[in-house]
mmCIF file of C-alpha atoms in Angstrom:
data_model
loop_
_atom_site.group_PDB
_atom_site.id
_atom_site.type_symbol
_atom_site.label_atom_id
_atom_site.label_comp_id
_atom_site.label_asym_id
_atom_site.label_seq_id
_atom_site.Cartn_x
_atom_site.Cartn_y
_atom_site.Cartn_z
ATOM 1 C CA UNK A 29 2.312 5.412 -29.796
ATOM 2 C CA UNK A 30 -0.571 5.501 -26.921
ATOM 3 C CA UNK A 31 0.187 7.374 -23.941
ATOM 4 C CA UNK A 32 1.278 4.911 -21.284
ATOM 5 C CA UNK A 33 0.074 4.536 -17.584
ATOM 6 C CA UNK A 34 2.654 2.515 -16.161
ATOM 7 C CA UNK A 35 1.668 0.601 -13.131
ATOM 8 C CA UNK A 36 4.794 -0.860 -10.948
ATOM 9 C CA UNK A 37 4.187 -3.837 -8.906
ATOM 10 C CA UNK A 38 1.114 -4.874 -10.688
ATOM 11 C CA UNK A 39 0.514 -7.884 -9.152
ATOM 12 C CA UNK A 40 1.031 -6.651 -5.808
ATOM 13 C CA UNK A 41 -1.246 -5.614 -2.400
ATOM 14 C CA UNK A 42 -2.139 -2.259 -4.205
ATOM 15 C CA UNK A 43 -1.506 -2.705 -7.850
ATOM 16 C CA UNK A 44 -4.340 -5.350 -8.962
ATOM 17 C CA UNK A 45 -6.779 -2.774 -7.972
ATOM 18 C CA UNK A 46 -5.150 -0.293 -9.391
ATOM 19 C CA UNK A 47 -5.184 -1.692 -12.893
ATOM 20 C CA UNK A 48 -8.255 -3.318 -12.187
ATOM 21 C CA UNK A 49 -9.641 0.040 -11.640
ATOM 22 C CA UNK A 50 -7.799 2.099 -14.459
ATOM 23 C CA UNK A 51 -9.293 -0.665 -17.127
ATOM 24 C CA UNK A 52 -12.738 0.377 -15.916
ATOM 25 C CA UNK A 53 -12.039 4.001 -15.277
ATOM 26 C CA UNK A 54 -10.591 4.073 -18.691
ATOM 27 C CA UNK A 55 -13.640 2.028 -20.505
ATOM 28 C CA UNK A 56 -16.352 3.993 -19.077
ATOM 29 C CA UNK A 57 -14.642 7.657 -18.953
ATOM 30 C CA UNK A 58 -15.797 10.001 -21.382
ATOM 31 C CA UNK A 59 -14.683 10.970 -24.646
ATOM 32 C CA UNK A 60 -12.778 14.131 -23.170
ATOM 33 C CA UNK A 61 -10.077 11.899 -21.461
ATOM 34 C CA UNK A 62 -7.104 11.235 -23.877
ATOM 35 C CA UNK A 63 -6.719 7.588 -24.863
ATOM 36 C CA UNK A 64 -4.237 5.787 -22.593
ATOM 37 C CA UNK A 65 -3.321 2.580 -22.455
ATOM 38 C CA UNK A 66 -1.851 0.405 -18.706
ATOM 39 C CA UNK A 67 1.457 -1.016 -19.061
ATOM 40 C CA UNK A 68 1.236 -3.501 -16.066
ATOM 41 C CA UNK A 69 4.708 -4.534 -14.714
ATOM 42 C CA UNK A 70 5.046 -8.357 -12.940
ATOM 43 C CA UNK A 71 7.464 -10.463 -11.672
ATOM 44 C CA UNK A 72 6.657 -13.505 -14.096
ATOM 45 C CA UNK A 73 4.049 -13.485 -16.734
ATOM 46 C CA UNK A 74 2.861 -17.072 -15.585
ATOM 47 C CA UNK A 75 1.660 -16.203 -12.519
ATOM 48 C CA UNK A 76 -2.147 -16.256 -12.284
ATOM 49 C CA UNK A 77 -2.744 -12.457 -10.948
ATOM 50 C CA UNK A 78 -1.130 -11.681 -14.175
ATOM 51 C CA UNK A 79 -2.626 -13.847 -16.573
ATOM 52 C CA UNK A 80 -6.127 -12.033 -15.295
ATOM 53 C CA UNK A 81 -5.088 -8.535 -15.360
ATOM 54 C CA UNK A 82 -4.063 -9.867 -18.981
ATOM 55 C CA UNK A 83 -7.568 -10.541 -19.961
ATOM 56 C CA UNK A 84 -9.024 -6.627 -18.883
ATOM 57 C CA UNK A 85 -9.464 -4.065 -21.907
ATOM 58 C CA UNK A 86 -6.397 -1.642 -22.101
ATOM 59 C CA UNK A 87 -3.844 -3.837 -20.518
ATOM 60 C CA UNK A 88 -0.798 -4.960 -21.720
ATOM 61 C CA UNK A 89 0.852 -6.950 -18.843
ATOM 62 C CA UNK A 90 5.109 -7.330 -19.071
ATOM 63 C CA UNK A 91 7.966 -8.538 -17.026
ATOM 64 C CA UNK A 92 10.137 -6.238 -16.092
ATOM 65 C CA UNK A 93 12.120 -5.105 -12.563
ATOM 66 C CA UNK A 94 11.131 -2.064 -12.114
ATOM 67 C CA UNK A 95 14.447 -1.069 -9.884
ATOM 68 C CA UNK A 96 15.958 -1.271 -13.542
ATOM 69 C CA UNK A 97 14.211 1.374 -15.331
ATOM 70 C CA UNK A 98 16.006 3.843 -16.728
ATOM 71 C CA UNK A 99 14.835 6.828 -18.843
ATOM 72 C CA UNK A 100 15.241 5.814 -22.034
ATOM 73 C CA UNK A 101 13.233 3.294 -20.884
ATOM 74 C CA UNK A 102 9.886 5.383 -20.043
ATOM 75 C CA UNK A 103 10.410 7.243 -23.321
ATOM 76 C CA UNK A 104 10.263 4.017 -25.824
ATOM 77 C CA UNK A 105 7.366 2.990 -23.793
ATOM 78 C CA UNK A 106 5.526 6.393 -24.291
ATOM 79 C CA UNK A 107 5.201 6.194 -20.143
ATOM 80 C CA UNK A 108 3.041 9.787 -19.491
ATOM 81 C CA UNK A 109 1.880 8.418 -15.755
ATOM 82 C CA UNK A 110 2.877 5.803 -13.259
ATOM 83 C CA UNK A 111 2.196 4.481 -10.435
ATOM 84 C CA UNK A 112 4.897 2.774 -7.940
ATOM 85 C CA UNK A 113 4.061 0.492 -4.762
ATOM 86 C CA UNK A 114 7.842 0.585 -3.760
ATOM 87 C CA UNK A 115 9.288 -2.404 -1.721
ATOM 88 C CA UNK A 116 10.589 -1.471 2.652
ATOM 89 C CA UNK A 117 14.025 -2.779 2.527
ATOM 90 C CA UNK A 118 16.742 -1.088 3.282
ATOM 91 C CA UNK A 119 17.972 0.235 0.159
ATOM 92 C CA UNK A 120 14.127 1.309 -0.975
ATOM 93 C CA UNK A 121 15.022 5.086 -0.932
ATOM 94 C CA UNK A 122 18.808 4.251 -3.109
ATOM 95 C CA UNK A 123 16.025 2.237 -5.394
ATOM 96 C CA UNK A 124 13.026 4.505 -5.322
ATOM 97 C CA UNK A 125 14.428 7.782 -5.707
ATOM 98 C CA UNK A 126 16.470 5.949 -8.500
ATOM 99 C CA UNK A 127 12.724 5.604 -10.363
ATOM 100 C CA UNK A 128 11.849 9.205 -9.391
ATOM 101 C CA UNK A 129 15.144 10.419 -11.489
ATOM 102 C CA UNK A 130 14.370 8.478 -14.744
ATOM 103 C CA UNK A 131 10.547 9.658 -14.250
ATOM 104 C CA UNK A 132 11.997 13.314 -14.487
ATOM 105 C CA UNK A 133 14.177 12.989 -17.115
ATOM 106 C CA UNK A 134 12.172 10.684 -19.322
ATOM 107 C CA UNK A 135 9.371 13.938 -18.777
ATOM 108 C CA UNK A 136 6.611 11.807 -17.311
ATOM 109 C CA UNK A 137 4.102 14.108 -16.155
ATOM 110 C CA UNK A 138 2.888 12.669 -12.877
ATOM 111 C CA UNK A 139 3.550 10.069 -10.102
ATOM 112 C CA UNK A 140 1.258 8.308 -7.303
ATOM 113 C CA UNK A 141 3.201 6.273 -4.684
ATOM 114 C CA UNK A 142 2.706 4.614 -1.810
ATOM 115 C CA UNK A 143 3.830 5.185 1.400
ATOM 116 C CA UNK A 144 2.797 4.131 4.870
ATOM 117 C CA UNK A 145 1.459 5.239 7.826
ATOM 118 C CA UNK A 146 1.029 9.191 7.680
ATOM 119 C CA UNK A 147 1.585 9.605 11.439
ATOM 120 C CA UNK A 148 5.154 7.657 10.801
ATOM 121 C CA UNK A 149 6.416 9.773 7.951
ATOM 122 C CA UNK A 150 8.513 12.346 9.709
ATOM 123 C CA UNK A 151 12.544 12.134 10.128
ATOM 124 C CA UNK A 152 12.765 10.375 13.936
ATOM 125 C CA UNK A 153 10.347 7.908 13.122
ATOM 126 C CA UNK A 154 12.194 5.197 15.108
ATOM 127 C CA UNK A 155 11.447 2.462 12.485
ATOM 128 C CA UNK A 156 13.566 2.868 9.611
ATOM 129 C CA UNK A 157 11.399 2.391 6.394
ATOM 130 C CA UNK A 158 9.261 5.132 7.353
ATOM 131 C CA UNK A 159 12.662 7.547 7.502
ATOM 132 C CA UNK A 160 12.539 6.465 4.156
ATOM 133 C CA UNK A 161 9.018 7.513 2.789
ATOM 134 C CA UNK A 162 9.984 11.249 4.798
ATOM 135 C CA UNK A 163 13.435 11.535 2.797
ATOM 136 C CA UNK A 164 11.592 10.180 -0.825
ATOM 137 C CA UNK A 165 8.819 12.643 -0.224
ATOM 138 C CA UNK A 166 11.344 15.476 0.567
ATOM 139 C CA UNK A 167 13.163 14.637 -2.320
ATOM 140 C CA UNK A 168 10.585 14.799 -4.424
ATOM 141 C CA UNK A 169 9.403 18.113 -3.064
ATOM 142 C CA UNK A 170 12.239 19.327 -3.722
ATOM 143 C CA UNK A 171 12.694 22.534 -6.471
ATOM 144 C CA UNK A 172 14.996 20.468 -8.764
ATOM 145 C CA UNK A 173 11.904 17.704 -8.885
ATOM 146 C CA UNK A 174 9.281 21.037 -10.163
ATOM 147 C CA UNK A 175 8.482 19.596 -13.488
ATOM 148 C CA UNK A 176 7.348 15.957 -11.976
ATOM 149 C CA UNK A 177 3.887 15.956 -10.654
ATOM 150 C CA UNK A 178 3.132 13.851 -8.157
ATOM 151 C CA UNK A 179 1.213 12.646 -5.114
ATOM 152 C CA UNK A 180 2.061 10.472 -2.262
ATOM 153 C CA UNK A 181 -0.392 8.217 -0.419
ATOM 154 C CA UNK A 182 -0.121 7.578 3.342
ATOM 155 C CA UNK A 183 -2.327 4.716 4.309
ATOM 156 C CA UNK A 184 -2.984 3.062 7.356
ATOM 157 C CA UNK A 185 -1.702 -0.489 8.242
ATOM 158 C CA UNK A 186 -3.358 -3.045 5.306
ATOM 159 C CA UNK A 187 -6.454 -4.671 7.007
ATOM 160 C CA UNK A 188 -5.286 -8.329 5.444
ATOM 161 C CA UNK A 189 -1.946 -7.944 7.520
ATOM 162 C CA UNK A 190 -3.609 -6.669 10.708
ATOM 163 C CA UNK A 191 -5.869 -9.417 10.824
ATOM 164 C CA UNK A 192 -3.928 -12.212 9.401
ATOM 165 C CA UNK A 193 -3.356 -13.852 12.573
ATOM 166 C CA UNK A 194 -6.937 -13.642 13.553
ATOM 167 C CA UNK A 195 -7.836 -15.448 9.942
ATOM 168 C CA UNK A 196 -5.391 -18.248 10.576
ATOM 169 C CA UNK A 197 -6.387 -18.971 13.882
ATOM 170 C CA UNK A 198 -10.211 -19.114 12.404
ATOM 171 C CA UNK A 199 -8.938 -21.683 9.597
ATOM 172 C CA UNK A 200 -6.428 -23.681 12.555
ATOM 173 C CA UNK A 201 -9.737 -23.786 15.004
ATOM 174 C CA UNK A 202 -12.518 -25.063 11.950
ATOM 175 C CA UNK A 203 -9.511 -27.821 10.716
ATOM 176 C CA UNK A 204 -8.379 -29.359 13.987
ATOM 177 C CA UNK A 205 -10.729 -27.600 16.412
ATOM 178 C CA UNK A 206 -7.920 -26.638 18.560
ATOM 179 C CA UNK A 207 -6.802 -23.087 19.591
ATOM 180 C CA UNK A 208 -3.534 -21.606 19.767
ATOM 181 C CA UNK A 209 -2.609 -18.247 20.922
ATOM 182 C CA UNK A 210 -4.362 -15.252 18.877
ATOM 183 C CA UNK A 211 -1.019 -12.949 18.946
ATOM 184 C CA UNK A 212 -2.071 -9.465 17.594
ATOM 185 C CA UNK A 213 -0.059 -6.738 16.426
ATOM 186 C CA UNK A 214 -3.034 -4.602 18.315
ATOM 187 C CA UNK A 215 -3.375 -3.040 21.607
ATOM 188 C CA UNK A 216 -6.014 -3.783 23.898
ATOM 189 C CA UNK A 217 -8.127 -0.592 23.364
ATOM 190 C CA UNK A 218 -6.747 1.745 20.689
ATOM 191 C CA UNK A 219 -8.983 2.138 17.414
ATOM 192 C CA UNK A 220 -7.315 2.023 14.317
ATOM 193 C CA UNK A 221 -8.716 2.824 11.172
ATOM 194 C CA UNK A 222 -6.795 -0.145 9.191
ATOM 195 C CA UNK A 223 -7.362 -0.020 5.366
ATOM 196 C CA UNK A 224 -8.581 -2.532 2.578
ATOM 197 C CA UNK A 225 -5.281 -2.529 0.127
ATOM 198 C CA UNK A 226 -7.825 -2.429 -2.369
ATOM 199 C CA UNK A 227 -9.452 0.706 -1.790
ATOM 200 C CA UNK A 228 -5.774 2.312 -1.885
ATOM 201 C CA UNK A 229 -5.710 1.258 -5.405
ATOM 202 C CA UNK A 230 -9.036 2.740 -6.343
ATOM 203 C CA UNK A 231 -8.128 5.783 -5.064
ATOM 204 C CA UNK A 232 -4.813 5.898 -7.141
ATOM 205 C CA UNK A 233 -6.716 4.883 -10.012
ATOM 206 C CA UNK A 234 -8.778 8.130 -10.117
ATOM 207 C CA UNK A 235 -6.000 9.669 -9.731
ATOM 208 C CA UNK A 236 -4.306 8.920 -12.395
ATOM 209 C CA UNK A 237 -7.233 9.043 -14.621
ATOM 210 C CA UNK A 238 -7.593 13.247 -13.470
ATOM 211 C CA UNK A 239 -7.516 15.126 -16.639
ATOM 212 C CA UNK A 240 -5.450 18.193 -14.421
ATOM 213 C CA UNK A 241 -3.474 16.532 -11.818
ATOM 214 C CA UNK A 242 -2.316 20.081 -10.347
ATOM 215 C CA UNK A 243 -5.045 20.495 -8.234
ATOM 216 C CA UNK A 244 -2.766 16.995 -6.476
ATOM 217 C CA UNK A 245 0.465 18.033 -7.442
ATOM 218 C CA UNK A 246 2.812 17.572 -3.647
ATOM 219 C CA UNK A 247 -0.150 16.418 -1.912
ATOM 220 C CA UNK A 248 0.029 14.140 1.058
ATOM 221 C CA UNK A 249 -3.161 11.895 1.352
ATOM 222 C CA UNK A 250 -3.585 9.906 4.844
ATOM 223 C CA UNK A 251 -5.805 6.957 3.953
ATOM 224 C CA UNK A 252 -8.172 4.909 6.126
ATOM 225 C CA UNK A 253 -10.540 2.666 6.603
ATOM 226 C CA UNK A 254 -14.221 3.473 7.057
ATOM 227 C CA UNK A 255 -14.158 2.877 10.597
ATOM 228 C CA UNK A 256 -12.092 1.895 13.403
ATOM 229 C CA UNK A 257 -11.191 -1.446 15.480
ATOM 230 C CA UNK A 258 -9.705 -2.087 18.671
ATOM 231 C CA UNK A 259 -8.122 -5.767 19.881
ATOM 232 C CA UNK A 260 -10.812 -6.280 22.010
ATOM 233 C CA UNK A 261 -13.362 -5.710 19.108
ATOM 234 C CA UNK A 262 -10.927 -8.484 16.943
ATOM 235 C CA UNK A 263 -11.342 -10.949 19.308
ATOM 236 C CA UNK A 264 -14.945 -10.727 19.557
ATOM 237 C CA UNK A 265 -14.755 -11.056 15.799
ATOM 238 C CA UNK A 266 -13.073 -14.267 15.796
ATOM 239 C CA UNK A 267 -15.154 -15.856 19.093
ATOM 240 C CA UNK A 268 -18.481 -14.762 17.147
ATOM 241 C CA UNK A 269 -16.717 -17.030 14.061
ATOM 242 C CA UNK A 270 -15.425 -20.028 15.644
ATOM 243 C CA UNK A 271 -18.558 -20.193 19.273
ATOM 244 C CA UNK A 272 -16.210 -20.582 21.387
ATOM 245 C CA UNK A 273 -13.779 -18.432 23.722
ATOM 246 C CA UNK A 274 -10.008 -17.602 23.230
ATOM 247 C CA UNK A 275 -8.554 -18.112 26.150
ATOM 248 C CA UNK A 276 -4.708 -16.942 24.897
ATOM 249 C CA UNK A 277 -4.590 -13.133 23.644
ATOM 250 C CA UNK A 278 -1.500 -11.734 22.984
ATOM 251 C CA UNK A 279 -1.942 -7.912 22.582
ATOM 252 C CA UNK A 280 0.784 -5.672 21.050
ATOM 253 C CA UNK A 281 3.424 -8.921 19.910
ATOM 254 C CA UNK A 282 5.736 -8.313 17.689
ATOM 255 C CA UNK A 283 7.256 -11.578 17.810
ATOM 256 C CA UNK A 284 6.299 -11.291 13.622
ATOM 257 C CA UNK A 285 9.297 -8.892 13.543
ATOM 258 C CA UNK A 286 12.030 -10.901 14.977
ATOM 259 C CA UNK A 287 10.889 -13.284 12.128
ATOM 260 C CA UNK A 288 11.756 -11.162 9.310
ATOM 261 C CA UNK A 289 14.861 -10.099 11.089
ATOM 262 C CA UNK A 290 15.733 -13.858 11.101
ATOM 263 C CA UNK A 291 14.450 -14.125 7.351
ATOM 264 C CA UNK A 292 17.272 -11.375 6.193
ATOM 265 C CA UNK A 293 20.493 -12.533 7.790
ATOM 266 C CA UNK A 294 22.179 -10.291 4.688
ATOM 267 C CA UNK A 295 20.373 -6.907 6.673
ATOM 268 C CA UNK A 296 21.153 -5.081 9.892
ATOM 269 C CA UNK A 297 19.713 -6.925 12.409
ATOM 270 C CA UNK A 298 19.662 -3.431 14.517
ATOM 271 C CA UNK A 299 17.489 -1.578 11.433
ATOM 272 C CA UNK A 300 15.048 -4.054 10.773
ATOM 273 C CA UNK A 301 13.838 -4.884 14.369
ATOM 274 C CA UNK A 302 13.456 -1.221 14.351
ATOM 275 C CA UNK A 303 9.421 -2.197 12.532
ATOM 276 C CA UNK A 304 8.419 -3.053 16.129
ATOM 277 C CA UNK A 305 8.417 0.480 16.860
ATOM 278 C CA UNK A 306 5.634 1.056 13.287
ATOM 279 C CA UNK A 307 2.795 0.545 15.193
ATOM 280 C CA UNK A 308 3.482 2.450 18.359
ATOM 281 C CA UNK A 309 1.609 5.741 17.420
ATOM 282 C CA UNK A 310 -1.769 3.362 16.528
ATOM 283 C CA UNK A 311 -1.436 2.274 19.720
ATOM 284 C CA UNK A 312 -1.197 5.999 21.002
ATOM 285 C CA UNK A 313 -4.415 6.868 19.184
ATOM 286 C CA UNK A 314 -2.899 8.445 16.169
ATOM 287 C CA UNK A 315 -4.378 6.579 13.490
ATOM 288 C CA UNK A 316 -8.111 6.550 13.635
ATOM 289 C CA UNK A 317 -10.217 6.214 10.595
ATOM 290 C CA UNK A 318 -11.332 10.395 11.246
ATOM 291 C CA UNK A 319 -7.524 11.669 10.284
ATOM 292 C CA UNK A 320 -8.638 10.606 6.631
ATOM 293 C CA UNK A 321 -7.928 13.247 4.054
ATOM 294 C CA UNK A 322 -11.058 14.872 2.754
ATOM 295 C CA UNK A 323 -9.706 14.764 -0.285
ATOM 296 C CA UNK A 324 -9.665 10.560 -0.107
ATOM 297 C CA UNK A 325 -13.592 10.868 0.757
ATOM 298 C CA UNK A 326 -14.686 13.360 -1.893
ATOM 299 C CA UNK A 327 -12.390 11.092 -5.068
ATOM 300 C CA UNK A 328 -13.222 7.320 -3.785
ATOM 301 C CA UNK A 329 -14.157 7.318 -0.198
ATOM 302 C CA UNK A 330 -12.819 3.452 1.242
ATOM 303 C CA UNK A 331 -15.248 1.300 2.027
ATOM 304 C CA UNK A 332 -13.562 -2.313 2.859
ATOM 305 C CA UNK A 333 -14.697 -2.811 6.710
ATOM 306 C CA UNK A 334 -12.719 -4.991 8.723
ATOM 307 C CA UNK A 335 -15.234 -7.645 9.275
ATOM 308 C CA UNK A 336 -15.837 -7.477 5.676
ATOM 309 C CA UNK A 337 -12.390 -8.121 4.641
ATOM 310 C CA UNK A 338 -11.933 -11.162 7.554
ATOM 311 C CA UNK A 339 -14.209 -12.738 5.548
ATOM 312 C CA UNK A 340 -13.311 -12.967 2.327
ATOM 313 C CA UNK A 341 -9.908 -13.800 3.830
ATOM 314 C CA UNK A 342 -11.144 -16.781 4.972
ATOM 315 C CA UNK A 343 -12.893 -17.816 1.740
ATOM 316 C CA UNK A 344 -9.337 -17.733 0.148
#
């Protein structure tokens, strides 16, 4: 049986690039690279993100939950690499580590995740997901977890959820030509380096295509995008767009939070408003696009600029 790159979440922010990319990667690499084939996992088969990553050479899409594979599992399906987007509930590190076990014992060989935020992922991180990137990367670093390659990417806030509410007020203003309040999960003046979800995947892609993956065996990757943006600079975005003024700005609201809080009566209400503290250390300066790993720039440097990506949001 072909060697299997398994890609979890296929369908997802990240993982349409990243099989996407692994197709090409794999169709134009040379004849050095061992044949491999991508084993793209989805939620339903019908959906149209997976009937496309259907069509590309080397894919074989399936439906499967990834929170139920086991071992035995990864071993009938030959799985050699994978790569795992994990979900930020509550239970992700019970679910994720979970993965991590069968990965070990089913002898895959290496392992890109995602994770968030790099400036986040430490143990008193007051929101609680990114506790739970710390305590999955610890894990993993741990001696028992020796034989399991991996690496662990730390990207920035995605650019499409940064800037949603600045495409929606764009669409609301060119359908009614009326303006509501452009709430924005930015401060005033801090410059982020937010990231195109799509470069992520690239970058896992080569990755996983590395013929010796030791040279990123435990590595840490903080991802950005090419350059920064401040509120300020967002708003002028969506002015220059629509010709006319906004009149409400609503720096730094988190009013997006209480929402999912509402969303998930089943959760801690006290954990999951916890996310409004995420975004506290952009707005301290601690995420600009220069804290990029040098690694990142030398494999598949991003290149998604936030104007860039405002626009083809609002061709969707």
């Amino acid at each position: 049986m072909v060697p299997t790159i398994l890609v979890v979440g296929a369908t997802g922010n990240t993982g349409r690039s990243v099989v996407a990319s692994l197709s090409r990667l794999l169709k134009t690499s040379d004849e050095s690279l061992p044949s491999r084939q991508i084993l793209a996992l989805t939620r339903s088969l019908n959906g149209a993100a997976a009937q496309r990553l259907a069509q590309l050479p080397s894919v074989q899409v399936v439906e499967q939950n990834w929170v139920e594979i086991t071992a035995d599992w990864l071993r009938q399906h030959n799985v050699v690499r994978a790569f795992i987007a994990p979900h930020n509930q509550p239970n992700q590190f019970a679910e994720e580590s979970t993965f991590h076990l069968a990965a070990l014992d089913a002898g895959v060989e290496y392992v890109v995740r995602i994770s968030t935020t790099a400036a986040n992922v430490r143990p008193d991180c007051p929101a609680y997901y990114a506790r739970s990137h710390w305590a999955i990367e610890a894990l993993l670093s741990s001696p028992e977890f020796q034989r399991l390659h991996w690496t662990s990417l730390q990207p920035n806030v995605f650019t499409t959820f940064y800037l949603a509410p600045a495409a929606e007020l764009v669409k609301q203003y060119r359908s009614t030509g009326k303006l509501g309040p452009l709430r924005l999960m930015a401060s005033e003046d801090a410059p982020v380096g937010i990231i195109d979800a799509d470069d992520v995947g690239v970058l896992a892609a080569h990755l996983l295509v590395e013929q010796d993956t030791s040279a990123h065996n435990r590595a840490k990757y903080v991802l950005n995008g090419p350059e920064d943006i401040t509120g300020r600079q967002i708003v002028k975005m969506v002015e220059d767009l629509i010709g006319t003024k906004v009149e409400d700005v609503r720096f730094k609201d988190g009013s997006f939070v209480e929402q999912m809080a509402a969303a998930a009566p089943q959760e801690s209400r006290n954990v999951i408003l916890s996310i409004r503290h995420a975004l506290e250390t952009a707005w301290d300066g601690k995420c600009k696009a220069e804290t990029t790993s040098k690694e990142v720039l030398e494999l598949a440097a991003p290149r998604g600029t936030p104007a860039e990506v405002l626009r083809m949001m609002l061709e969707l």
